[in-house]
XYZ file of C-alpha atoms in Angstrom:
351
model
C -70.748 162.385 29.215
C -68.087 165.113 29.559
C -64.423 164.243 29.954
C -63.282 163.924 33.565
C -60.149 165.964 32.803
C -59.451 168.114 29.758
C -56.249 170.151 29.576
C -55.614 172.392 26.581
C -53.307 174.936 28.141
C -49.914 176.620 27.971
C -47.516 177.776 30.715
C -45.110 180.224 29.082
C -42.312 180.338 31.680
C -41.919 176.543 31.567
C -42.516 176.195 27.817
C -45.203 173.603 28.554
C -48.199 173.209 26.268
C -50.392 170.250 27.116
C -53.265 168.659 25.194
C -54.544 165.853 27.412
C -57.895 164.167 28.026
C -58.963 161.625 30.668
C -62.238 159.729 30.647
C -64.468 159.218 33.665
C -63.044 156.606 36.043
C -59.817 156.232 34.054
C -56.382 155.927 35.678
C -53.694 157.392 33.443
C -49.984 157.184 34.213
C -47.975 160.285 33.287
C -44.408 159.378 32.383
C -41.478 161.208 30.848
C -37.928 162.374 31.544
C -37.153 165.015 34.140
C -38.272 168.451 32.981
C -40.841 167.082 30.525
C -43.832 168.738 32.223
C -45.161 166.074 34.589
C -45.248 168.335 37.659
C -46.830 171.122 35.602
C -49.592 168.732 34.558
C -50.343 167.811 38.180
C -50.264 171.461 39.290
C -52.677 172.544 36.550
C -55.213 169.924 37.619
C -54.757 170.590 41.341
C -55.110 174.357 41.014
C -51.569 175.112 42.185
C -50.774 176.705 38.806
C -52.784 178.877 36.438
C -52.165 178.569 32.686
C -51.119 181.632 30.679
C -53.466 180.595 27.887
C -55.993 177.861 27.165
C -58.205 176.071 29.647
C -58.356 173.312 32.244
C -61.754 171.626 32.618
C -62.803 169.069 35.233
C -66.000 167.126 34.656
C -66.908 169.455 31.813
C -66.568 172.608 33.948
C -63.767 175.056 33.168
C -61.749 175.616 36.349
C -58.929 177.648 34.784
C -59.023 179.945 31.771
C -58.895 183.533 30.613
C -61.875 184.591 32.758
C -62.003 181.772 35.310
C -59.859 180.329 38.054
C -61.200 177.975 40.718
C -58.665 177.781 43.590
C -57.283 174.484 44.823
C -59.410 174.321 47.995
C -62.595 174.500 45.920
C -61.630 171.614 43.648
C -62.593 168.151 44.869
C -59.106 166.729 44.462
C -57.433 163.986 46.509
C -53.638 164.265 46.464
C -50.989 161.724 47.411
C -47.247 162.117 46.911
C -44.183 160.137 47.919
C -44.107 161.751 51.388
C -47.255 161.281 53.500
C -47.163 164.935 54.714
C -49.305 164.132 57.749
C -49.987 166.809 60.347
C -47.676 165.921 63.275
C -49.841 167.721 65.877
C -52.924 165.632 65.034
C -53.736 162.018 65.790
C -54.154 159.540 62.961
C -57.936 159.912 63.004
C -57.562 163.680 63.215
C -55.464 163.666 60.057
C -58.055 161.695 58.111
C -60.965 163.719 59.515
C -59.311 167.006 58.530
C -60.660 166.965 54.970
C -64.322 166.282 55.830
C -64.171 168.854 58.645
C -62.745 171.521 56.319
C -65.681 170.881 53.971
C -68.315 171.430 56.640
C -68.877 168.011 58.214
C -69.560 167.898 61.935
C -66.811 166.603 64.233
C -68.795 163.407 64.861
C -69.503 162.723 61.174
C -65.916 163.507 60.184
C -64.575 161.127 62.851
C -66.931 158.361 61.698
C -65.844 158.798 58.105
C -62.193 158.831 59.147
C -62.555 155.589 61.110
C -64.264 153.956 58.110
C -61.449 155.041 55.781
C -58.794 153.802 58.211
C -60.513 150.419 58.355
C -60.590 150.331 54.543
C -56.800 150.777 54.387
C -56.146 148.140 57.051
C -55.562 150.490 59.999
C -58.635 149.870 62.150
C -57.818 150.839 65.749
C -54.954 153.167 64.764
C -57.046 156.338 65.192
C -55.666 157.467 68.584
C -52.019 157.048 67.566
C -49.627 159.869 66.814
C -47.907 160.218 63.464
C -44.478 159.580 64.998
C -45.635 156.091 66.042
C -46.257 154.975 62.447
C -43.969 153.133 60.056
C -43.435 154.549 56.577
C -45.954 152.165 55.049
C -48.531 152.872 57.748
C -48.110 156.627 57.304
C -48.711 156.288 53.569
C -51.866 154.280 54.272
C -53.097 157.127 56.462
C -52.330 159.540 53.623
C -54.415 157.366 51.265
C -57.299 157.356 53.744
C -57.067 161.147 54.109
C -57.061 161.673 50.335
C -60.176 159.534 49.874
C -62.125 160.775 52.903
C -63.364 163.824 50.957
C -64.971 161.708 48.200
C -62.682 163.208 45.562
C -63.777 163.515 41.956
C -60.132 163.189 40.899
C -57.116 161.669 42.669
C -53.568 162.820 41.925
C -50.712 160.415 42.676
C -47.198 161.862 42.495
C -44.643 159.039 42.875
C -46.718 157.541 45.718
C -44.337 154.617 46.401
C -40.951 156.254 45.771
C -40.095 156.687 49.476
C -41.235 153.215 50.574
C -39.178 150.067 50.971
C -39.679 147.294 48.438
C -41.515 145.064 50.920
C -44.303 147.603 51.539
C -44.912 148.606 47.922
C -46.780 145.554 46.477
C -49.404 145.609 49.231
C -49.956 149.355 48.800
C -50.330 148.879 45.044
C -53.044 146.311 45.694
C -54.718 148.644 48.154
C -54.729 151.561 45.725
C -55.988 149.407 42.863
C -58.972 148.354 44.967
C -59.678 151.794 46.424
C -59.302 153.773 43.189
C -61.611 151.646 41.088
C -64.013 153.970 39.233
C -62.244 157.129 40.510
C -60.547 159.266 37.850
C -56.842 159.240 38.692
C -53.667 160.833 37.344
C -50.452 159.119 38.451
C -46.939 160.439 37.872
C -44.414 157.607 38.128
C -40.951 156.458 37.071
C -41.730 152.793 37.800
C -43.162 150.579 35.035
C -44.553 148.219 37.695
C -46.809 151.036 38.936
C -48.141 151.367 35.399
C -48.739 147.650 35.015
C -50.399 147.226 38.393
C -52.603 150.311 38.345
C -52.989 152.144 35.046
C -55.527 151.918 32.229
C -53.515 154.186 29.946
C -50.220 156.035 29.597
C -49.437 159.598 28.560
C -45.780 160.193 27.734
C -44.560 163.790 27.987
C -41.505 165.132 26.173
C -40.210 168.707 26.215
C -43.462 170.025 27.609
C -45.728 168.284 25.117
C -47.780 165.073 25.068
C -45.687 162.866 22.802
C -48.012 159.861 23.014
C -51.176 158.778 24.810
C -52.305 155.201 24.534
C -53.353 152.047 26.370
C -50.941 150.166 28.613
C -50.746 147.098 26.362
C -49.858 149.088 23.266
C -47.194 151.117 25.077
C -45.499 148.042 26.506
C -45.647 145.998 23.318
C -44.802 148.779 20.897
C -43.302 151.804 22.686
C -43.468 154.754 20.335
C -40.503 156.754 21.670
C -36.938 155.979 22.787
C -37.806 157.101 26.313
C -40.745 154.684 26.463
C -38.633 151.832 25.139
C -36.116 152.410 27.945
C -38.871 153.022 30.490
C -40.735 149.833 29.691
C -37.787 147.427 29.760
C -40.251 144.539 30.121
C -42.279 142.184 27.960
C -46.040 142.090 28.283
C -48.573 139.604 26.950
C -52.299 140.163 27.383
C -54.968 137.475 27.497
C -57.859 136.001 29.437
C -57.591 134.273 32.796
C -57.866 130.471 32.639
C -57.032 128.349 35.707
C -54.626 130.897 37.259
C -52.834 131.350 33.934
C -53.099 133.769 31.016
C -54.480 132.305 27.794
C -53.263 134.218 24.743
C -55.322 134.644 21.569
C -54.665 131.394 19.742
C -54.775 129.240 22.871
C -51.218 129.309 24.296
C -51.143 129.391 28.107
C -48.650 131.478 30.083
C -48.136 130.519 33.721
C -46.333 132.564 36.340
C -46.385 134.077 39.795
C -49.403 136.254 40.661
C -48.821 139.221 42.992
C -52.537 139.107 43.821
C -55.348 136.643 42.963
C -56.456 136.686 39.319
C -60.091 137.471 40.017
C -60.726 139.374 36.774
C -61.460 138.065 33.273
C -58.293 139.562 31.787
C -54.665 139.587 32.950
C -51.155 140.473 31.816
C -48.053 138.282 31.867
C -44.885 140.344 32.410
C -41.238 139.258 32.165
C -37.865 140.788 31.207
C -36.250 140.230 27.789
C -33.291 138.578 29.536
C -35.639 135.828 30.800
C -36.448 134.701 27.242
C -34.475 131.849 25.683
C -34.815 131.003 21.999
C -34.867 127.555 20.418
C -35.486 126.129 16.992
C -37.616 123.397 18.571
C -39.384 123.180 21.915
C -37.076 121.825 24.677
C -40.053 120.569 26.740
C -38.805 121.331 30.232
C -41.011 122.026 33.241
C -42.158 124.429 34.540
C -41.672 126.455 31.363
C -43.732 128.550 29.031
C -43.108 127.616 25.405
C -44.422 130.161 22.911
C -44.387 129.809 19.148
C -42.974 133.048 17.736
C -41.749 134.703 14.560
C -38.612 136.853 14.361
C -39.453 140.379 13.183
C -36.163 142.152 13.870
C -32.721 142.033 15.463
C -31.000 145.008 17.116
C -27.306 145.022 18.032
C -26.927 146.271 21.619
C -23.288 145.410 22.115
C -23.091 142.695 24.758
C -26.565 141.436 23.872
C -28.668 141.182 20.741
C -32.280 142.343 21.106
C -34.492 139.973 19.081
C -38.022 141.255 18.444
C -40.661 138.544 18.201
C -44.313 138.292 17.249
C -46.342 135.958 19.447
C -49.698 135.861 17.704
C -50.589 139.534 17.332
C -48.426 140.637 20.280
C -44.759 141.607 20.380
C -42.074 140.634 22.880
C -38.276 140.873 22.965
C -35.482 138.471 23.847
C -31.969 139.515 24.842
C -29.466 136.879 23.738
C -25.690 136.832 23.396
C -24.091 137.379 19.972
C -22.780 133.797 20.018
C -26.238 132.381 20.765
C -27.680 134.390 17.899
C -24.998 133.074 15.539
C -25.653 129.484 16.636
C -29.373 129.869 15.924
C -28.815 131.479 12.487
C -31.895 133.631 12.986
C -33.294 135.970 10.392
C -36.461 137.963 9.973
C -39.557 135.862 9.295
C -38.124 132.681 10.818
C -40.056 130.590 13.324
C -38.656 130.005 16.823
C -39.815 128.849 20.228
C -39.537 131.457 22.970
C -39.105 129.812 26.371
C -39.636 131.554 29.710
C -39.556 129.868 33.104
C -42.788 130.301 35.035
C -40.858 131.638 38.055
C -39.690 134.588 35.926
C -43.190 135.620 34.856
C -45.350 137.983 36.926
C -49.108 137.859 36.386
C -51.183 141.010 36.944
C -55.003 141.166 36.853
C -56.562 143.782 34.569
C -59.458 145.604 36.207
């Protein structure tokens, strides 16, 4: 089976040279500092930019190269950015029906498809409304419905939640996770929670190049660049779902708060380094997660000491004060108990 997306291309004026591959049905998060090439990557896939050399292939077909360039309107791409960019002169259903109509569907068929997509995003009955009558979250739902109404082969997400308030974002993440299942997706984001909730893999760009491409678990547990270490800022443990908890290899259970029901076989437990307390022996308080760990490193960060820990085959970090570290007399290779309150742990299903 050919790759869903294959970029091996250079854009001279931006000094961007990308070597990136996405598998069929994969959702990859593109991360990196400003100016690293994220927008260029999106534009090459969408057809908004032609490379100076190399090729861009979608589904095994070259769409941009020395002798070929397929324009954006002939690529089956769904696009969603932080602003909904709805047509103000059209109704809600007219916005969603625009894509099918532009691809040859009859007015009746396009309207039926639009109504079905609106129902799928929780906006049944909103078809006759005008764009100005929608909240920010509702407008973004309409934009999702419009992007998916054309049966896209690839979906591009460019900071899709950046303009939304915090209350609307978790529900839209759940919606996108359900709707994008089995659709190849490229997501540009600055939010590690977007990566955890949605992505299968991560590609980190730096100075116009792909510095690293790997799975979400590996990136969060062992970030390979300074940018990724700062970007992640969270601990992640991966295991199987057992009774609304995450069972780690070895049998330890991690309980927490689930943003959505854990209906999959696998899940991730996520918590900040500051939520981890270290003990020589288990304090046995409730509700707490008590994890047997081994110290593998200590990094001086001024006001806090970053202690790296191995929990089975997975790595987490604890931020403790210098005085707490001195009291514990910790050194590499020593055994400790890492304690995290269940209320500080977020559980995310893995599709």
